[in-house]
XYZ file of C-alpha atoms in Angstrom:
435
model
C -12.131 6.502 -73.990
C -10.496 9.224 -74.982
C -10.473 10.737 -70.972
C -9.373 7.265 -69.849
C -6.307 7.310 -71.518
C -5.129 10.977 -70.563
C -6.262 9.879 -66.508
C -3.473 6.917 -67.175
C -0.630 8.962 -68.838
C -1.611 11.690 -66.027
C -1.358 9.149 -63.236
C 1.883 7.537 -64.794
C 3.293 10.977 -64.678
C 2.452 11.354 -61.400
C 4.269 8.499 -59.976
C 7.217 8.769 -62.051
C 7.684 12.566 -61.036
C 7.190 10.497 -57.549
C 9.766 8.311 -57.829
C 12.541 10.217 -59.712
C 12.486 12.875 -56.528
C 12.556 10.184 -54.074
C 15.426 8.408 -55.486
C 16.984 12.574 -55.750
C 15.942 13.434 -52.202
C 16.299 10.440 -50.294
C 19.564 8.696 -52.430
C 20.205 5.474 -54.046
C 20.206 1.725 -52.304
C 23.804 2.347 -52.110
C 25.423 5.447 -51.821
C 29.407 6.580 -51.684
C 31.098 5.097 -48.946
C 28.723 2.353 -48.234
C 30.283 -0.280 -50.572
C 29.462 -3.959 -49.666
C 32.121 -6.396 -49.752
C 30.626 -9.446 -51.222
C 32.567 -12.123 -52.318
C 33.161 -12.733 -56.359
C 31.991 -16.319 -56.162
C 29.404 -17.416 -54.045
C 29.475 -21.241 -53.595
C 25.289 -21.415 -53.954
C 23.679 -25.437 -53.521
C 20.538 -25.858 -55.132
C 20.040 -29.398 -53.264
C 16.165 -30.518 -53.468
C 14.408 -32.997 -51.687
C 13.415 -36.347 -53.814
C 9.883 -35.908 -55.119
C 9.370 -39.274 -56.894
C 6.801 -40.512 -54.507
C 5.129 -37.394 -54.224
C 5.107 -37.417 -58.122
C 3.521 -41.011 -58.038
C 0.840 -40.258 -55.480
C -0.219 -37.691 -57.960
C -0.372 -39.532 -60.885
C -2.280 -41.745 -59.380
C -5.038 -39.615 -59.018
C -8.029 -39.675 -61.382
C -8.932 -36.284 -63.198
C -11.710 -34.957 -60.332
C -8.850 -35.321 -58.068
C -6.700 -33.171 -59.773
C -9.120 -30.632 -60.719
C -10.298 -30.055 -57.292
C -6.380 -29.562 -56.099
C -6.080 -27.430 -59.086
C -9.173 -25.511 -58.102
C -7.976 -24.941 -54.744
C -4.440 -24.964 -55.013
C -3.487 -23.769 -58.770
C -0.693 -25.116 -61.032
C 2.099 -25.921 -58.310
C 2.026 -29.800 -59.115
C 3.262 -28.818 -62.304
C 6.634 -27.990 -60.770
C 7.234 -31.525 -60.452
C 8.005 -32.035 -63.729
C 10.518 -29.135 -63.671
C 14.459 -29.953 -63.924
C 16.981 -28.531 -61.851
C 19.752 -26.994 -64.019
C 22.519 -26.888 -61.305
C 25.096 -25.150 -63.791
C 22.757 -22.294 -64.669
C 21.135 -21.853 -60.907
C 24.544 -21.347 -60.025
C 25.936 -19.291 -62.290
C 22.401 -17.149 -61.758
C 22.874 -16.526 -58.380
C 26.175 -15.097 -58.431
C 24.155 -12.405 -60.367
C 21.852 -11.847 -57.614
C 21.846 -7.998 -56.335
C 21.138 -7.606 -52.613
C 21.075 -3.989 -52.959
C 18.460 -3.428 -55.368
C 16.707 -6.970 -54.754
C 16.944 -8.017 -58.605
C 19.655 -9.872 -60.678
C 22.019 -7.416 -63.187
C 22.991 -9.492 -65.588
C 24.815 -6.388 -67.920
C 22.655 -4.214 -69.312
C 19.503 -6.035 -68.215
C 18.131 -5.528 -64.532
C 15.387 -8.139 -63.719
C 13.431 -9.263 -61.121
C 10.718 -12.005 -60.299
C 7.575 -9.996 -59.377
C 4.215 -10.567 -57.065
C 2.015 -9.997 -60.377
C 4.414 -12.854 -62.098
C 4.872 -15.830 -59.920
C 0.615 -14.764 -58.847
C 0.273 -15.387 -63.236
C 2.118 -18.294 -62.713
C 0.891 -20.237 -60.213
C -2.437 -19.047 -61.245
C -4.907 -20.328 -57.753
C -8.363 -18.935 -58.425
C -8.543 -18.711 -54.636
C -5.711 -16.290 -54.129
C -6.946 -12.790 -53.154
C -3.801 -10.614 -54.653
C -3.873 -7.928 -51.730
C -4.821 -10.101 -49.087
C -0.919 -10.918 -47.872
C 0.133 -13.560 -44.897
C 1.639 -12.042 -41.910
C 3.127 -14.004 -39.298
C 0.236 -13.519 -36.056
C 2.300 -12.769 -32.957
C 0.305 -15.579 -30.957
C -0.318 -18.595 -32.961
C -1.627 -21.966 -32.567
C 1.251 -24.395 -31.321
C 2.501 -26.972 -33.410
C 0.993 -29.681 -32.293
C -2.317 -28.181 -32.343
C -2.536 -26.940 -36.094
C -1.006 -30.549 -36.959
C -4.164 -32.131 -34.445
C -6.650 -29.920 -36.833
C -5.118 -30.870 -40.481
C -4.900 -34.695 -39.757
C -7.385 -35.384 -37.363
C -5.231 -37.824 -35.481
C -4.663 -37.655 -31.526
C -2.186 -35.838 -29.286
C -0.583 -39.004 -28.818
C 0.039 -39.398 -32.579
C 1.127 -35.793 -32.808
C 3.889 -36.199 -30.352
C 5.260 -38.767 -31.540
C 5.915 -37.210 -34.968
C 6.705 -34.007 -33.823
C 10.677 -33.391 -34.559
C 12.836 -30.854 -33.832
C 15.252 -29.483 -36.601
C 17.597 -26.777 -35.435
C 15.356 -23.941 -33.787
C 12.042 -24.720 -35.662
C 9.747 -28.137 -35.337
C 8.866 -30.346 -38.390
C 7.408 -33.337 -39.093
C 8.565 -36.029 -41.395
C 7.149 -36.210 -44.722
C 6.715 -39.980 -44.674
C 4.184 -39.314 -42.280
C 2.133 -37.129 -44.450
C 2.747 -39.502 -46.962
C 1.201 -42.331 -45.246
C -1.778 -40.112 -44.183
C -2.536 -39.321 -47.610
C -2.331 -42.957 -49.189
C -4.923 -44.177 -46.212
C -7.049 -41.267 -46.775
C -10.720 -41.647 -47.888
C -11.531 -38.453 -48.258
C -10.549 -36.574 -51.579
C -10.507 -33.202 -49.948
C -8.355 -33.916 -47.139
C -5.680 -36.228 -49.170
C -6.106 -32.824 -51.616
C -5.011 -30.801 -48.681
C -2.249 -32.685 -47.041
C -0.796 -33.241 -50.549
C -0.712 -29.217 -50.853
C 1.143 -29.213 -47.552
C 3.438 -31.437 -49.011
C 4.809 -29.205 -52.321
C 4.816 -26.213 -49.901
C 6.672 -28.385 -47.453
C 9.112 -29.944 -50.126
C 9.134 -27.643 -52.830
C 8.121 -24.164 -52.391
C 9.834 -24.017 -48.659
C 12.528 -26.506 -48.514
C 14.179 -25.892 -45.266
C 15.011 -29.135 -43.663
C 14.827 -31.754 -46.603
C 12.686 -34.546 -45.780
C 10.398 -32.633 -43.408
C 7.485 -30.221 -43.324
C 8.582 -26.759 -40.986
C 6.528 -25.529 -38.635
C 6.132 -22.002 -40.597
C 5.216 -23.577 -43.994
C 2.396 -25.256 -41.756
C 1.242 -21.958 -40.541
C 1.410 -20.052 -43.548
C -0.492 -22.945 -45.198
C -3.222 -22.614 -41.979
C -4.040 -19.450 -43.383
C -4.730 -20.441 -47.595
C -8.436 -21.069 -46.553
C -8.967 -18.130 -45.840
C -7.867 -16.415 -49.171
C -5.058 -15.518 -48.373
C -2.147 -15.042 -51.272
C 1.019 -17.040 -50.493
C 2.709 -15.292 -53.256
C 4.904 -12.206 -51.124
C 6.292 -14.801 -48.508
C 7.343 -16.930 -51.716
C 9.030 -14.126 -53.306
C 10.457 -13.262 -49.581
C 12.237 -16.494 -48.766
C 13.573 -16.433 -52.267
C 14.892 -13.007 -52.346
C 15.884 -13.596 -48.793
C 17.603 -17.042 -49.406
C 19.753 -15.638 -52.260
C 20.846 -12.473 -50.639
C 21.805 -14.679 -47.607
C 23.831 -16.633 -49.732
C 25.647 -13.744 -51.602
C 26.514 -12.171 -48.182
C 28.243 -15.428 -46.861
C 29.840 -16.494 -49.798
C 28.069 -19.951 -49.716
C 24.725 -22.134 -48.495
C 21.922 -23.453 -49.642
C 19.200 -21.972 -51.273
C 15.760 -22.659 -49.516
C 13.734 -20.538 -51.951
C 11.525 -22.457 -54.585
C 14.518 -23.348 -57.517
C 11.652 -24.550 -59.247
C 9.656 -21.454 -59.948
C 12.418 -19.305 -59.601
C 14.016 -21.401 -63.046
C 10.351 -21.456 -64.859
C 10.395 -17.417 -64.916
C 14.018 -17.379 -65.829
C 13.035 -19.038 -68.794
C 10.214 -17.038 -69.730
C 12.381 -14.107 -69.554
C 15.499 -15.842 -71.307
C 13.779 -17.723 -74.214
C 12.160 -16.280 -77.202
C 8.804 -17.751 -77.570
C 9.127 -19.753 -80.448
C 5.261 -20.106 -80.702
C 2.142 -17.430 -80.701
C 1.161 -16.714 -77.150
C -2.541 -16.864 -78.388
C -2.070 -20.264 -76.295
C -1.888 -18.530 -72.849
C -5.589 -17.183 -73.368
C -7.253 -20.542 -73.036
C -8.469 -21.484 -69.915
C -6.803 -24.385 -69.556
C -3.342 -23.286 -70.300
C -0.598 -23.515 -67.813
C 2.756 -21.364 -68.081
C 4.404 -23.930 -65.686
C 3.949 -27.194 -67.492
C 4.336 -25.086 -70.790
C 7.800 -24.293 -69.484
C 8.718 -27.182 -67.855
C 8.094 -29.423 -70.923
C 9.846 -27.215 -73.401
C 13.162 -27.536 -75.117
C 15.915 -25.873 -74.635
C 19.851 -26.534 -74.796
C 21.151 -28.625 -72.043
C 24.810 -29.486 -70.909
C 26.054 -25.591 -71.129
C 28.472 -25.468 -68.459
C 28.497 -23.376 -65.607
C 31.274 -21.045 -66.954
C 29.617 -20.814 -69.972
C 26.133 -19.328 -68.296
C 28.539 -16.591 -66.475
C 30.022 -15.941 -69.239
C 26.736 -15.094 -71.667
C 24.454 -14.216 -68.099
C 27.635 -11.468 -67.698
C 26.506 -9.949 -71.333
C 23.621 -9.533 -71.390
C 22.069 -6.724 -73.534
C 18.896 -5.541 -73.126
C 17.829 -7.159 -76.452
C 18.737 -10.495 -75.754
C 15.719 -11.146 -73.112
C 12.010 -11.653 -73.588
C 10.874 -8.089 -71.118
C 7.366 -8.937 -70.694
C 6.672 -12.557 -70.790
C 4.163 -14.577 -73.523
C 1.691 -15.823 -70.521
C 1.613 -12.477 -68.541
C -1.106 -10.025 -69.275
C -1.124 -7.080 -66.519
C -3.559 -4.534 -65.340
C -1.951 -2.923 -62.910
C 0.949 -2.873 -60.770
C 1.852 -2.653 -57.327
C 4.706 -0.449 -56.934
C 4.512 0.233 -53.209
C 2.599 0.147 -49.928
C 1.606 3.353 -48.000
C 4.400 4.589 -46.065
C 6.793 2.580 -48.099
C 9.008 3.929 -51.276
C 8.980 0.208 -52.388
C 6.105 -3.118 -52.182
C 7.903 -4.806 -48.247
C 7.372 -8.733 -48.495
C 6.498 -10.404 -45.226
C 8.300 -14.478 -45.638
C 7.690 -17.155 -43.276
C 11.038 -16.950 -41.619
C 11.653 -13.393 -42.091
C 10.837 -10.171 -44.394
C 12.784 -8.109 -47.125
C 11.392 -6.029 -49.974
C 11.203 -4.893 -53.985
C 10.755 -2.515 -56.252
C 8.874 -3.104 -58.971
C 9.191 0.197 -60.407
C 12.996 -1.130 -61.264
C 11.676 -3.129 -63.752
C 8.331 -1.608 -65.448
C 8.828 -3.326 -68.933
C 8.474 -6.664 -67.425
C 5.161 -5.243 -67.468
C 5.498 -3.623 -70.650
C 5.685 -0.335 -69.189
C 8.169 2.664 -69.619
C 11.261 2.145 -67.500
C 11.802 5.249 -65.688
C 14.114 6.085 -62.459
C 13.128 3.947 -59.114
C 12.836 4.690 -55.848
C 15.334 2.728 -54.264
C 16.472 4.028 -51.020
C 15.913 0.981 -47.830
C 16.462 -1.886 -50.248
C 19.990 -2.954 -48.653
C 18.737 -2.636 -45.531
C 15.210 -3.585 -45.629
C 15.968 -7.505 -44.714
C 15.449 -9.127 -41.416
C 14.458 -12.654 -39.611
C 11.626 -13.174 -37.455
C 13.689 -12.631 -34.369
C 14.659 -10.081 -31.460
C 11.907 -7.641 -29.268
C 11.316 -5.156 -32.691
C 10.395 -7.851 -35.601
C 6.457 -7.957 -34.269
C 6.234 -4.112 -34.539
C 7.731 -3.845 -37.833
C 5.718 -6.889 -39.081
C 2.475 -5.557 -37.725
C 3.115 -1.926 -39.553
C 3.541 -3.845 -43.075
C 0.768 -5.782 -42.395
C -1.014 -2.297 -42.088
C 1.004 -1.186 -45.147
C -0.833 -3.808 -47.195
C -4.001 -3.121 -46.318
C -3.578 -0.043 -48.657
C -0.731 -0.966 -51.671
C -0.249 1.495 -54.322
C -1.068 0.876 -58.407
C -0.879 2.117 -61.351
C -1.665 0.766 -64.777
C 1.152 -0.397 -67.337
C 1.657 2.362 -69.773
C 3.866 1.497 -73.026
C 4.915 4.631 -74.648
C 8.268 5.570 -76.118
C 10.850 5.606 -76.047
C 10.672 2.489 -73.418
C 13.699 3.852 -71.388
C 14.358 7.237 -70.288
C 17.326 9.241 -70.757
C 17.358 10.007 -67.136
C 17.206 6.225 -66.423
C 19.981 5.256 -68.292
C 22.672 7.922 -66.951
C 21.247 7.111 -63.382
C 22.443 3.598 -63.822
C 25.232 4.107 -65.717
C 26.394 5.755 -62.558
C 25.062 4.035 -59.765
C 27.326 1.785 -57.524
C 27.465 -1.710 -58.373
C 30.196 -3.805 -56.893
C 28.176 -6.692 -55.978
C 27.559 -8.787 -59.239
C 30.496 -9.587 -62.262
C 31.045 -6.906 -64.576
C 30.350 -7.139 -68.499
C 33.579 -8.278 -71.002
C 33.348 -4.674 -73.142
C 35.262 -7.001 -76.079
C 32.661 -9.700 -76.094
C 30.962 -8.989 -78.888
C 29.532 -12.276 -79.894
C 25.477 -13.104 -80.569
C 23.906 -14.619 -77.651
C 22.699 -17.598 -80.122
C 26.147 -18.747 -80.951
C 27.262 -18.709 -76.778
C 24.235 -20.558 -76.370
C 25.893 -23.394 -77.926
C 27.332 -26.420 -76.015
């Protein structure tokens, strides 16, 4: 016991002594003289697609039903039942870092991470290192829809639409599919399509893309869907901050359900979160919590954050280890459907109740980029490699939680690209939380 514990503070050591002389040898995310000029509002819509028939279809279903989606799929039909707070995803957003790939909200720097939305969505299937790449030559459209529906070409083509530069089809046509089903396991399946489609992905409302169809292809096989989620969301916001406006085509969703989990003091033992059946994501969505607080009013307390006034590790998330990078890589790349971008956990190790030390952070402005151009296939196919050997270590709490070094290194680094604390507010976060 007593060795096992020395091999973890030695190994912590290790990588901190790591990433401290990275972040000293290589520089910061953003160094003098390469300022981004973002704009101070960022006009952000959070528009969703209507999910009350998909909601009915699933009610519908008797218990066996559900279990076997659950079984296969994990907790994403919970999300249903999750509200859309357009004041606060708005006035979150314009908090959104593209530098450093996290929100800074103040004092607080926080970030949704693979280990988290993986607790959260919680598919016994998914195998954590075992990441979705887009193949360079892959099935056609038409033929992956052929295999998941079992209809004819004929069919196909017909349905087949074309939105922009991708194809889609229409989810009224799944939705007809799955209510003249017989077979549990496929109307399971399409249904799963359907919240990846509508929910998770939601690029052209009212249709299914092409991508979230072959990333879906691939959830058979094991594969974790979790990086490409965390992709398109970090990719969706930063694409927003950088134009000033658009709409976000992350999952709002799951993005809001951690926020909470972060924001909100559980007011209940998390005992609950070791029973088998629990489930963070209904848990969240069903909870109570002040509504009406204007937008102004979230950018206001969001803006003043301390470091006290958020939950750091969250009730339902229980780590062993963390993946703070992939070989050849000072941070963990994410590969999306539509394009790649990347993290660093290590900028927020007491989410994982772990001491907060200096992170490497050089690449992290510049590590985003669509699936387009002669060079995306080559860098896609050396991340892919990357993953096949990601680097952990194990949470270690010690104290203090912060280190001295950490706190002058961001009292001093750039950051020009979120709203600035009010030094005079001075008022308890439970009293602004008031409508």
């Amino acid at each position: 016991m007593e060795n096992c514990f020395l091999n973890k503070v030695e190994t912590n050591l290790r990588i901190r002594r790591w990433s401290e002389e990275a972040q000293y040898q290589k520089g910061d995310s953003i160094m003098e003289g390469e300022r981004t000029d973002l704009s101070d509002f960022t006009r952000i819509a959070s528009t969703q697609n209507q999910l009350q028939e998909l909601k009915y279809i699933w009610d519908q279903w008797d218990d066996d039903t559900k279990s076997l989606f659950f079984a296969n799929y994990g907790d994403l039909p919970y999300l249903l039942d999750v509200s859309i707070d357009k004041a606060l995803f708005r006035a979150l957003a314009q908090f959104w870092n593209p530098s450093y790939s996290c929100f800074t909200m103040g004092d607080v720097d926080i970030t949704p991470t693979v280990e988290e939305y993986t607790a959260l969505i919680q598919c016994p299937r998914f195998q954590p290192d075992k990441v979705y790449f887009k193949p360079p030559d892959s099935p056609v459209f038409q033929k992956r829809l052929l295999k998941l529906t079992g209809k004819n070409e004929q069919w196909a083509r017909s349905r087949i639409k074309e939105k922009g530069e991708t194809k889609c089809i229409a989810w009224r046509d799944i939705r007809d599919l799955i209510q003249t089903e017989t077979k549990c396991e496929k109307q399971v399946k399409m249904f799963a399509l359907a919240i990846y489609g509508l929910i998770v992905f939601p690029k052209s409302l009212g249709y299914i893309d092409d991508a979230v169809m072959e990333l879906f292809d691939y959830l058979d096989k094991g594969i974790t869907p979790v990086p490409a989620i965390l992709a398109e969301t970090f990719r969706s916001l930063t694409a927003c901050r950088r134009s000033g406006e658009g709409r976000f085509i992350g999952c709002a969703q799951l993005l809001l359900v951690w926020f909470h989990s972060h924001f909100w003091k559980p007011e209940r033992s998390s005992y609950r979160a070791c029973f088998d059946n629990y489930s963070p994501i209904r848990d969240l969505a069903h909870a109570q919590r002040p509504e009406n607080i204007p937008y102004d009013q979230w950018k206001t307390i969001l803006r003043n954050l301390r470091e006290g006034d958020i939950v750091w590790k969250a009730s339902w998330f229980f780590p062993n280890e963390i993946t703070y990078s992939c070989e050849g890589y000072d941070r963990v790349p994410l590969l999306g459907i539509w394009g790649a971008t990347g993290y660093a956990p290590l900028m927020v190790s007491r989410q994982y109740r772990s001491r907060q030390f200096i992170p490497a952070t050089r690449g992290l402005a510049t590590c985003d980029f669509p699936y387009k151009g002669r060079d995306y296939k080559r860098i896609v196919a050396a991340i892919a490699k990357a993953w096949k050997h990601p680097l952990k270590m194990e949470p270690f709490d010690e104290k203090p939680r912060v280190t001295p070094e950490y706190r002058r290194w961001r009292n001093r680094r750039i950051n020009d690209e979120v709203p600035i604390r009010d030094s005079e507010v001075s008022i308890p976060l439970e009293e602004q939380l008031r409508v």
